[in-house]
XYZ file of C-alpha atoms in Angstrom:
696
model
C -0.178 0.410 -0.164
C 1.216 3.586 -0.537
C 3.147 5.184 2.771
C 0.477 7.395 4.327
C 0.647 9.365 7.528
C -2.856 9.077 9.422
C -5.268 11.776 10.484
C -3.895 15.243 7.895
C -4.397 16.022 4.273
C -1.835 14.370 2.081
C -1.295 17.899 0.521
C -1.750 21.133 1.900
C -1.983 24.113 -0.329
C -2.308 27.805 1.300
C -2.456 31.041 0.151
C 0.161 29.772 -2.605
C 0.593 32.704 -4.952
C 3.552 31.774 -7.641
C 5.122 34.840 -10.394
C 7.559 34.413 -13.279
C 10.091 36.958 -13.775
C 11.208 38.679 -16.957
C 13.700 41.621 -17.640
C 10.325 43.962 -17.722
C 7.782 42.588 -15.218
C 6.558 40.502 -12.678
C 4.007 38.581 -14.142
C 1.978 36.654 -11.392
C 0.238 33.483 -12.763
C -0.998 32.090 -9.206
C -2.787 34.156 -6.385
C -3.834 33.211 -2.812
C -4.565 29.436 -3.984
C -5.825 27.024 -1.282
C -7.009 24.025 -2.102
C -6.076 20.084 0.065
C -6.135 16.497 -0.278
C -7.076 13.970 1.960
C -5.780 10.459 2.001
C -7.106 8.168 -0.977
C -8.887 11.273 -1.935
C -9.133 12.871 -5.689
C -9.077 16.175 -6.232
C -10.089 17.837 -10.069
C -8.530 21.339 -10.762
C -10.553 22.408 -13.703
C -10.019 26.069 -16.142
C -9.293 27.263 -19.166
C -5.504 27.390 -20.683
C -3.758 29.999 -19.052
C -5.447 30.066 -15.544
C -2.841 28.943 -13.811
C -3.403 24.687 -13.296
C -0.294 23.431 -14.621
C 1.932 26.274 -12.488
C 0.224 24.866 -9.405
C 1.510 21.154 -10.615
C 5.021 22.414 -10.821
C 4.663 24.440 -7.846
C 3.957 20.988 -6.185
C 7.443 19.257 -7.717
C 9.067 22.217 -7.169
C 9.679 22.713 -10.911
C 9.111 26.663 -11.918
C 12.245 26.984 -14.186
C 14.926 29.667 -13.659
C 12.511 32.423 -13.525
C 9.168 30.897 -11.731
C 9.089 31.584 -8.087
C 6.684 30.965 -4.811
C 6.005 34.517 -3.570
C 3.531 33.847 -1.258
C 2.067 31.011 1.019
C 3.009 27.137 1.087
C 2.815 23.703 0.136
C 2.886 21.211 2.580
C 3.290 17.205 1.443
C 2.323 15.472 4.690
C 2.860 18.330 6.668
C 6.042 19.272 5.559
C 7.054 22.298 3.407
C 8.731 21.307 0.215
C 9.676 25.115 -0.136
C 12.193 24.622 2.799
C 13.231 21.118 1.551
C 17.136 20.691 0.362
C 17.541 19.466 -3.108
C 18.213 16.096 -2.446
C 15.330 16.398 -0.132
C 13.669 16.852 -2.967
C 15.347 14.980 -5.364
C 13.716 11.732 -2.746
C 10.479 12.353 -2.641
C 9.713 13.250 -6.688
C 9.392 10.109 -8.430
C 8.575 8.077 -5.276
C 6.632 9.937 -3.317
C 4.877 12.040 -5.480
C 4.595 11.280 -9.763
C 3.617 12.950 -12.046
C 1.559 12.137 -15.291
C 1.887 14.517 -18.694
C -0.256 15.498 -20.990
C 2.098 14.136 -24.382
C 3.209 10.309 -23.034
C 6.045 10.263 -25.770
C 7.521 13.595 -23.999
C 8.278 11.000 -20.528
C 9.410 7.919 -22.362
C 13.156 7.602 -23.657
C 12.369 6.557 -27.483
C 16.179 4.480 -27.336
C 15.355 2.982 -24.239
C 12.829 -0.904 -24.039
C 9.911 0.185 -22.044
C 11.279 -2.662 -19.194
C 14.339 -0.988 -18.731
C 12.571 2.648 -18.322
C 10.135 0.952 -15.851
C 12.858 -0.422 -13.809
C 14.886 2.295 -13.712
C 12.342 4.025 -11.114
C 12.510 1.301 -7.641
C 16.222 0.829 -8.637
C 16.931 4.365 -7.954
C 13.927 4.778 -5.481
C 14.224 1.622 -3.442
C 17.344 0.307 -4.173
C 15.641 -2.740 -5.531
C 17.852 -5.420 -7.759
C 17.336 -5.758 -11.559
C 15.367 -8.742 -11.070
C 13.227 -7.168 -8.404
C 12.124 -4.269 -10.712
C 11.674 -6.565 -13.653
C 9.362 -8.285 -11.743
C 7.344 -5.491 -10.358
C 7.058 -3.814 -13.733
C 5.636 -7.079 -14.741
C 3.271 -6.432 -12.104
C 2.520 -2.924 -12.949
C 1.982 -3.137 -16.488
C -0.273 -6.086 -15.567
C -2.274 -3.477 -13.264
C -2.589 -1.258 -16.174
C -3.966 -4.080 -18.119
C -1.975 -3.790 -21.098
C -1.847 -7.219 -23.464
C 0.914 -9.285 -23.146
C 3.169 -7.785 -20.502
C 6.824 -9.729 -21.475
C 6.298 -8.501 -24.961
C 5.510 -5.029 -23.846
C 8.280 -4.917 -21.620
C 10.267 -5.977 -24.625
C 9.096 -3.194 -27.231
C 10.131 0.262 -27.865
C 8.347 3.227 -27.258
C 7.544 4.111 -30.892
C 5.769 0.450 -31.580
C 2.794 0.781 -29.003
C -0.176 3.178 -29.840
C -1.138 6.480 -27.889
C -3.171 5.347 -25.386
C -0.679 2.113 -24.550
C 2.478 4.994 -24.363
C -0.205 6.266 -21.892
C -0.662 3.348 -19.626
C 2.901 3.258 -19.523
C 3.465 6.192 -18.436
C 1.001 5.530 -15.712
C 3.092 2.733 -14.941
C 6.199 3.909 -14.271
C 4.103 6.498 -11.861
C 2.928 3.557 -10.180
C 6.381 2.138 -10.236
C 7.535 3.165 -6.614
C 3.899 3.493 -5.538
C 3.371 7.461 -4.662
C 1.160 8.939 -2.074
C 0.454 11.529 -4.337
C -0.359 11.338 -8.409
C 0.045 14.767 -10.552
C -1.948 13.575 -13.937
C -2.205 17.033 -16.081
C -4.567 16.231 -18.880
C -3.464 12.726 -19.343
C -6.004 11.828 -21.827
C -6.258 14.622 -24.036
C -4.096 13.417 -26.772
C -6.817 10.245 -26.856
C -9.269 8.640 -28.303
C -12.815 8.999 -26.417
C -13.024 5.215 -26.499
C -8.944 4.717 -24.944
C -9.853 8.117 -22.744
C -12.862 6.232 -20.963
C -10.070 3.032 -20.531
C -7.542 5.070 -19.024
C -9.625 6.959 -16.849
C -11.520 4.246 -15.739
C -7.795 2.314 -14.935
C -6.711 5.467 -13.038
C -9.767 5.161 -10.899
C -9.454 1.654 -9.915
C -5.679 1.694 -9.757
C -6.544 4.947 -6.578
C -8.652 2.414 -5.075
C -6.030 -0.427 -5.275
C -3.198 1.401 -4.543
C -5.224 4.138 -2.335
C -3.085 6.779 -3.927
C -4.201 10.620 -3.658
C -5.230 12.407 -6.884
C -4.987 15.778 -8.274
C -6.403 15.674 -11.685
C -5.749 18.119 -14.023
C -8.692 19.212 -16.528
C -10.691 21.193 -19.105
C -13.392 18.860 -19.504
C -15.961 19.434 -16.847
C -17.182 15.515 -17.402
C -13.991 13.698 -16.783
C -13.925 15.067 -13.345
C -17.317 14.332 -12.668
C -15.984 11.320 -13.337
C -12.739 10.958 -11.694
C -12.555 12.759 -8.247
C -13.887 13.625 -4.817
C -13.668 16.884 -4.906
C -13.508 20.074 -7.549
C -11.478 23.246 -7.903
C -12.640 25.970 -10.445
C -9.708 28.324 -11.689
C -9.794 31.335 -13.359
C -6.659 34.028 -14.290
C -4.402 32.463 -11.694
C -7.330 32.336 -8.541
C -8.869 29.422 -7.345
C -12.593 30.774 -7.635
C -15.125 28.230 -6.314
C -14.099 24.716 -4.391
C -16.288 22.237 -3.095
C -17.542 18.552 -3.324
C -18.439 17.030 -7.399
C -22.417 17.287 -5.577
C -21.704 20.926 -4.367
C -20.471 22.523 -7.100
C -22.460 21.049 -10.063
C -25.462 20.797 -8.430
C -25.526 23.975 -6.483
C -22.614 26.328 -8.395
C -22.526 29.592 -6.307
C -19.753 31.315 -8.454
C -20.702 33.238 -11.970
C -17.725 32.063 -13.859
C -18.717 28.095 -12.603
C -22.162 28.936 -14.379
C -20.742 30.262 -17.713
C -18.582 27.568 -17.986
C -22.069 25.362 -17.790
C -23.666 27.109 -20.036
C -20.957 26.670 -22.294
C -20.660 23.051 -23.007
C -23.229 20.869 -24.531
C -25.182 18.837 -22.266
C -27.762 16.365 -23.279
C -30.997 18.613 -24.305
C -29.011 21.294 -25.403
C -30.621 21.563 -28.913
C -28.713 24.314 -31.449
C -32.095 25.957 -32.567
C -34.341 25.864 -29.578
C -31.331 26.208 -26.486
C -28.535 27.121 -28.268
C -25.233 27.125 -25.736
C -23.902 30.559 -24.191
C -20.397 31.236 -25.106
C -18.889 33.728 -22.707
C -18.180 37.075 -23.892
C -15.276 38.928 -23.914
C -11.799 36.969 -23.535
C -9.844 35.871 -21.009
C -7.046 38.274 -19.333
C -3.150 38.229 -19.841
C -1.209 38.106 -16.607
C -0.536 41.505 -16.636
C -3.686 43.305 -18.109
C -6.566 41.681 -14.953
C -8.408 43.969 -13.690
C -8.879 45.471 -10.567
C -11.348 43.684 -7.978
C -12.652 40.332 -9.392
C -10.904 39.133 -12.507
C -14.232 37.301 -13.694
C -15.905 41.343 -13.335
C -15.575 42.142 -17.229
C -16.957 39.314 -18.444
C -19.906 38.635 -15.435
C -23.644 39.074 -16.336
C -24.008 40.146 -12.593
C -20.572 42.773 -12.077
C -21.488 45.394 -9.969
C -19.235 48.786 -10.368
C -17.830 50.315 -7.582
C -18.201 46.842 -5.899
C -16.725 44.325 -7.597
C -13.824 46.011 -9.361
C -12.617 47.516 -5.772
C -9.727 45.718 -3.703
C -8.873 42.189 -2.626
C -12.135 39.285 -3.021
C -11.695 36.775 -0.689
C -13.016 33.045 -0.952
C -15.661 32.819 1.141
C -17.845 29.971 3.139
C -21.358 29.169 1.286
C -23.426 29.226 4.180
C -24.278 25.897 5.967
C -21.720 23.608 3.826
C -18.173 24.516 5.618
C -16.314 22.758 2.604
C -17.634 24.400 -0.152
C -16.350 28.325 -1.032
C -16.614 30.771 -3.388
C -14.540 34.083 -4.230
C -18.262 35.857 -5.062
C -18.949 39.253 -3.280
C -22.548 39.185 -4.477
C -23.195 34.855 -4.247
C -26.178 35.221 -1.698
C -27.896 38.211 -3.995
C -27.864 36.178 -7.189
C -30.593 33.632 -8.081
C -29.110 30.653 -8.972
C -31.884 28.886 -10.252
C -32.722 31.484 -12.601
C -33.275 30.265 -15.995
C -30.452 31.790 -18.747
C -31.476 34.900 -20.888
C -31.113 33.011 -24.631
C -29.968 34.625 -26.825
C -33.015 34.387 -30.071
C -34.149 30.948 -30.893
C -33.113 30.674 -34.194
C -35.306 28.975 -36.857
C -33.657 25.597 -38.565
C -31.950 26.333 -42.444
C -34.282 24.154 -44.957
C -32.732 21.385 -45.663
C -32.551 21.621 -49.288
C -30.998 19.348 -52.271
C -28.352 16.850 -53.173
C -25.459 18.747 -53.047
C -22.501 15.791 -52.875
C -22.739 12.403 -53.582
C -20.285 9.806 -52.635
C -20.928 6.406 -53.904
C -19.204 2.910 -53.479
C -15.706 5.131 -52.800
C -12.382 3.295 -52.007
C -9.665 4.560 -51.082
C -6.308 2.314 -50.755
C -2.476 3.271 -50.548
C -0.105 0.874 -51.596
C 3.189 0.807 -49.158
C 6.494 -1.451 -49.146
C 6.107 -4.002 -46.469
C 9.508 -3.294 -45.243
C 9.424 0.735 -45.256
C 12.555 1.573 -44.165
C 14.184 -0.203 -46.234
C 12.084 0.086 -49.599
C 12.684 -3.372 -50.380
C 10.287 -6.287 -50.264
C 6.750 -6.525 -51.475
C 3.981 -4.051 -50.979
C 1.441 -4.148 -48.750
C -1.814 -2.629 -49.232
C -3.526 -0.085 -46.762
C -6.877 -0.149 -46.782
C -8.065 3.137 -45.269
C -11.080 3.690 -47.387
C -13.937 1.082 -47.988
C -17.186 1.125 -50.071
C -17.977 4.960 -48.747
C -21.901 5.575 -50.062
C -23.798 8.893 -48.599
C -25.212 11.987 -49.538
C -25.087 15.559 -48.077
C -27.629 17.996 -48.562
C -27.322 21.956 -48.960
C -27.581 23.951 -45.386
C -27.242 20.251 -43.624
C -24.576 19.190 -41.220
C -23.542 15.788 -41.612
C -21.154 14.847 -38.350
C -18.706 11.778 -39.713
C -17.488 9.995 -36.339
C -15.144 7.724 -34.958
C -11.274 7.004 -33.321
C -8.395 8.189 -34.919
C -7.014 5.659 -37.883
C -10.801 5.081 -39.002
C -9.915 6.872 -41.872
C -12.063 10.476 -41.634
C -9.601 12.462 -42.756
C -8.784 10.137 -45.747
C -11.856 10.429 -47.211
C -11.664 14.457 -46.363
C -7.967 14.358 -48.681
C -9.929 12.757 -51.556
C -13.152 14.987 -51.132
C -10.317 17.888 -51.291
C -8.634 16.678 -54.352
C -5.161 16.503 -52.158
C -5.593 12.435 -52.783
C -7.313 11.010 -55.608
C -10.036 7.538 -55.084
C -8.729 4.558 -55.455
C -12.404 3.248 -56.676
C -15.841 4.651 -57.054
C -17.449 8.109 -57.742
C -17.101 11.515 -55.609
C -20.429 13.854 -57.429
C -19.950 17.744 -56.364
C -22.829 19.520 -58.122
C -23.580 16.599 -60.839
C -19.826 16.562 -61.888
C -17.373 13.620 -60.806
C -14.527 15.195 -58.689
C -13.134 11.723 -57.165
C -10.191 11.104 -59.593
C -9.308 14.906 -60.032
C -6.018 16.153 -58.053
C -6.571 19.413 -57.041
C -4.126 20.738 -59.176
C -6.524 19.885 -62.291
C -9.775 21.140 -60.638
C -11.434 24.449 -61.744
C -10.940 27.453 -59.669
C -14.725 26.807 -58.411
C -14.289 23.601 -57.601
C -11.557 24.290 -55.445
C -13.116 27.437 -53.794
C -16.899 24.979 -53.024
C -14.628 22.987 -51.194
C -13.047 24.481 -48.537
C -11.264 22.964 -44.998
C -11.049 24.263 -41.653
C -8.463 22.299 -40.131
C -7.930 21.254 -36.136
C -5.353 22.967 -35.413
C -5.348 27.177 -35.840
C -1.739 27.344 -35.068
C -0.229 25.578 -37.906
C -2.223 26.586 -41.017
C -1.865 30.610 -40.480
C 1.914 31.664 -41.782
C 3.197 33.909 -39.069
C 4.716 36.446 -41.200
C 2.047 37.795 -43.057
C -0.944 39.752 -41.369
C -4.109 38.208 -41.076
C -5.431 40.742 -43.690
C -2.925 39.585 -46.117
C -3.736 35.949 -45.839
C -7.365 36.452 -46.238
C -7.122 38.907 -49.522
C -4.117 35.970 -50.641
C -6.826 33.436 -50.915
C -9.374 35.697 -52.562
C -7.324 36.411 -55.177
C -6.828 32.460 -55.977
C -10.388 31.822 -55.995
C -10.868 35.350 -57.971
C -12.957 36.802 -56.268
C -12.663 40.636 -56.616
C -11.458 42.713 -59.954
C -9.135 44.702 -58.010
C -7.286 45.287 -54.633
C -9.629 47.804 -53.282
C -11.956 45.686 -53.852
C -10.878 42.496 -52.439
C -9.979 44.058 -49.056
C -13.278 45.868 -48.802
C -14.410 41.678 -49.258
C -11.287 40.965 -46.516
C -12.966 43.107 -43.917
C -16.902 41.876 -44.642
C -15.264 37.979 -44.028
C -13.120 39.728 -40.311
C -17.333 40.783 -39.989
C -18.569 37.679 -40.710
C -16.524 35.414 -38.339
C -16.883 38.098 -35.612
C -13.461 39.922 -35.718
C -12.769 43.802 -35.000
C -11.552 44.745 -38.873
C -8.400 46.060 -37.350
C -7.805 42.762 -36.983
C -6.703 43.076 -40.438
C -3.280 44.748 -39.614
C -1.808 42.233 -36.944
C 0.158 39.411 -37.132
C -0.882 35.867 -36.256
C 0.842 35.928 -33.535
C -0.925 38.868 -31.377
C -4.393 36.147 -31.566
C -5.491 33.923 -28.816
C -6.157 30.195 -30.321
C -10.029 31.283 -30.394
C -9.406 33.922 -32.768
C -6.738 32.528 -35.146
C -9.980 29.773 -35.578
C -11.988 32.584 -36.873
C -9.225 33.588 -39.578
C -9.442 30.635 -40.638
C -13.120 29.988 -40.795
C -13.360 33.498 -42.502
C -10.386 32.115 -45.633
C -12.325 29.143 -46.093
C -15.293 30.974 -46.866
C -13.625 33.937 -49.060
C -14.933 32.318 -52.199
C -18.258 31.126 -50.891
C -17.727 27.689 -50.404
C -20.475 25.358 -51.169
C -19.004 22.521 -48.910
C -16.919 23.497 -45.590
C -14.947 19.768 -43.776
C -14.355 20.834 -40.826
C -11.632 18.495 -39.232
C -12.277 18.486 -35.502
C -11.771 22.869 -35.303
C -12.519 23.209 -31.962
C -11.024 20.263 -30.175
C -7.524 22.529 -29.794
C -9.650 25.393 -28.268
C -11.081 25.912 -24.643
C -14.252 25.292 -23.907
C -16.308 28.722 -23.774
C -14.414 29.562 -27.112
C -15.745 26.579 -28.377
C -18.837 27.491 -28.100
C -18.473 30.603 -29.423
C -16.564 29.341 -32.708
C -19.644 26.036 -33.094
C -21.926 28.702 -33.005
C -20.695 31.314 -35.563
C -20.400 28.298 -38.314
C -24.219 27.388 -37.322
C -24.402 31.359 -38.268
C -22.644 31.489 -41.536
C -24.351 28.632 -42.495
C -27.592 29.740 -41.942
C -26.640 32.815 -44.231
C -24.435 31.101 -46.862
C -26.324 27.757 -46.813
C -23.179 26.047 -46.498
C -22.966 21.734 -46.592
C -21.102 21.293 -43.480
C -19.233 17.896 -42.976
C -18.196 18.070 -39.089
C -15.463 15.205 -38.621
C -15.241 14.654 -34.368
C -15.406 12.135 -31.450
C -16.463 14.733 -29.220
C -19.769 13.096 -29.804
C -21.557 15.748 -27.209
C -20.774 18.537 -29.766
C -21.821 16.096 -32.370
C -25.301 15.424 -30.760
C -25.696 19.364 -30.658
C -25.165 20.435 -34.223
C -25.199 18.070 -36.866
C -28.745 16.865 -38.665
C -26.804 13.073 -39.311
C -24.285 11.468 -38.393
C -21.675 8.671 -40.250
C -19.613 6.572 -37.605
C -16.780 4.830 -38.983
C -15.002 2.252 -38.123
C -11.664 1.032 -39.847
C -12.376 2.605 -43.408
C -16.363 1.058 -43.040
C -19.172 3.167 -42.627
C -20.595 1.001 -39.415
C -24.068 3.172 -39.103
C -25.244 6.514 -40.910
C -28.545 7.994 -39.670
C -30.644 11.023 -38.610
C -29.201 12.429 -35.240
C -31.944 11.390 -33.045
C -31.931 7.924 -34.324
C -27.826 7.811 -34.042
C -27.782 8.223 -30.172
C -31.504 6.100 -29.138
C -31.363 2.466 -29.763
C -30.884 0.300 -31.986
C -27.108 0.734 -31.958
C -24.214 -0.222 -34.101
C -22.161 -2.100 -31.379
C -19.062 0.636 -31.825
C -21.755 3.474 -31.629
C -22.622 2.027 -28.450
C -19.110 1.771 -27.343
C -18.605 5.523 -28.369
C -22.023 6.648 -26.431
C -20.900 5.281 -23.073
C -17.620 6.511 -23.278
C -18.131 9.438 -23.605
C -17.997 12.105 -20.545
C -20.978 14.132 -19.621
C -20.795 16.773 -17.189
C -24.251 16.015 -15.861
C -24.768 14.535 -12.271
C -28.462 13.468 -13.362
C -27.162 11.873 -16.683
C -26.785 7.896 -15.640
C -24.944 5.873 -18.283
C -24.114 2.440 -19.049
C -21.056 1.338 -18.474
C -18.992 0.010 -21.432
C -15.087 0.008 -21.576
C -13.502 -0.972 -25.331
C -11.010 -3.612 -24.848
C -7.930 -3.268 -27.206
C -7.043 -0.938 -29.723
C -8.123 -0.184 -33.619
C -6.322 -3.179 -35.654
C -4.221 -1.748 -38.492
C -5.340 -0.952 -41.641
C -2.644 -2.680 -43.298
C -3.609 -5.380 -41.820
C -7.479 -5.906 -40.824
C -9.362 -8.529 -38.953
C -11.343 -10.945 -41.473
C -15.173 -10.770 -41.406
C -16.912 -7.353 -39.388
C -14.125 -4.777 -38.916
C -15.365 -4.113 -35.561
C -15.370 -8.101 -34.355
C -12.021 -7.832 -32.198
C -13.407 -5.703 -29.958
C -16.817 -6.128 -29.852
C -19.675 -7.640 -26.913
C -21.892 -8.812 -28.950
C -19.823 -11.167 -31.124
C -21.369 -14.222 -28.828
C -24.699 -13.632 -29.505
C -24.041 -14.042 -33.511
C -24.183 -18.303 -34.057
C -21.830 -19.621 -36.731
C -18.617 -17.584 -36.053
C -20.194 -15.666 -38.749
C -18.828 -12.159 -37.978
C -15.369 -13.919 -37.730
C -15.893 -15.341 -41.937
C -17.794 -12.299 -43.191
C -18.523 -8.416 -43.267
C -22.142 -7.992 -42.580
C -24.572 -6.988 -45.259
C -25.746 -2.450 -44.794
C -29.183 -3.140 -42.746
C -32.248 -0.530 -43.019
C -33.236 -0.201 -39.703
C -35.648 2.951 -40.336
C -36.216 5.193 -42.986
C -32.658 7.132 -42.879
C -31.193 4.913 -40.431
C -28.705 2.300 -41.854
C -26.471 -0.150 -39.804
C -23.851 -2.633 -40.957
C -23.894 -5.460 -38.068
C -24.790 -9.453 -38.053
C -26.845 -8.831 -35.134
C -30.584 -10.284 -35.132
C -33.571 -7.928 -35.468
C -34.892 -9.748 -32.056
C -31.627 -8.510 -30.685
C -31.422 -5.087 -32.319
C -34.978 -4.442 -31.074
C -34.361 -5.256 -27.133
C -30.783 -2.806 -27.137
C -31.496 -0.557 -23.961
C -30.277 3.310 -24.320
C -26.614 4.240 -22.789
C -27.701 7.767 -22.045
C -30.524 8.374 -19.744
C -31.313 12.063 -18.977
C -33.048 13.021 -15.735
C -31.808 9.372 -13.914
C -29.200 10.463 -11.247
C -26.219 8.395 -10.986
C -25.811 6.117 -8.520
């Protein structure tokens, strides 16, 4: 069991302030932050990027770099002040008593060293174990983190494992010396939702098994609900609300917490009737914080002369000694009042078919021995017989894990790749076999893409306005520079950016603002179809709401067809009209959003729905964890592509799932599923997500 002291908290942070010092000024990153973690407890630290979550974690690890310093307060671990310890004492504690798991697993693994050796190093250094004992311990921990064939994995190099497996190894490494405190900094951000569900499940089980206390840093409220006992919400360097999960989720007492919940798509949100409410304004930079309450300028309940004066302390919520809020007006606000909803939007009429795909296949030839180019070639079947139609003004969501073929199909549609077989018809014109350099200007302008990462798609040395004008030149919009400049300003209006942003450089913009520039550029040539590839996954929760709302609004005005590629089913449910679920190159389910989110489901859709973390205590969810990883498209399993991970396989007689690819079956008008299950089994399926039933 983990080494624990009786009684007091494992971690006690009291009035902590951390600043970073530059040549020009002191930048306060964390101010007056207090939190404690009791033995065996998990505390969730939630907030948007730049709020100071990771700085708190680095403060606990005493790893703030050359220019970071604790300028006030204390951090105590098992009653001892970490700030008073010598480097040697800290070295003993780090890695053995306190371990940290980072966001990017590959950053924590040595690419040139086998997994077994990396794991065995930890107890050999910290606990003085012999190599044989350390290896046995490594085998035990790799088994604990539910990795298949542990002996083979210990003998592998990091690059031979998938992202989910690498993250499990990093967790195993953190657990090697049975720490008392585990700090997890966004440990699942880079993972697929099904893998994330399995890793979260694992972390919870291991916490119980080892009695480890946890500090779980995340911006995903649903994940915190599923993993933590208590929660601390941060905004701009300060804790603004602290309490148990139930206190904060059901009886929130801070305007920022309320605004955060209103900007995420919980079940019941509807893009027309109950749209999300984005938080107005922008996050303040550390050296430009407002006087008084940091959230004041963006708060619905702001009172001048009161909320913008002096220091605002954390205050007890009456009747609950463990619930605190940093708000002067929390007892005057009617927290139960419904939000003032922005005007209800009318749903755009879905028009004629704009895009039709018929039996599209995309195969790649790769050398079996890719590194040296010799030997036979193998075929990677990235897309297998995709057939669907997309209409004017429609949002079609394409859902699936990485490696399922979503982005390949987008590349073929854009003309960056050509189809192996089958046809793609855009307005009755075949474009599947036409590479982008041979497409007409109109065809190129008609199909545009908004990418996942706004940072990679803008030229850092060109102003925002120039980049949009460049797109207008390529699409032959406008007769002269003056007309193009005017159109550029109109596009900035369209994406709700101030016109003066045309003269700014990309580095002067936030992530959400850069993504808006990407959207403006995509619509520069009046695109008919916009492929949005995970357009909000790199953005903060409150910014996501504003960007999705913007896409919807432009769609209503321009009658655009939106192909929305995502693995976040909450956003898909909120904004899509139809959903296409892909697995290993196949379309396994296609239907109206309501049909796909209600039984009968394809077994894969059922697992996907169960994996989505939902930040609502009144939702009851069926618990299905997918075992194993997605097979390789170079060596797909025989029969049904999903059979290696399917929990329903035993219900199909005669081993049919392993022999034959299932036929496409029509469940109801517009709803298709590719599966061998009998109709009786489909009829008996129960819903995965039930709203209004308190979770047990």
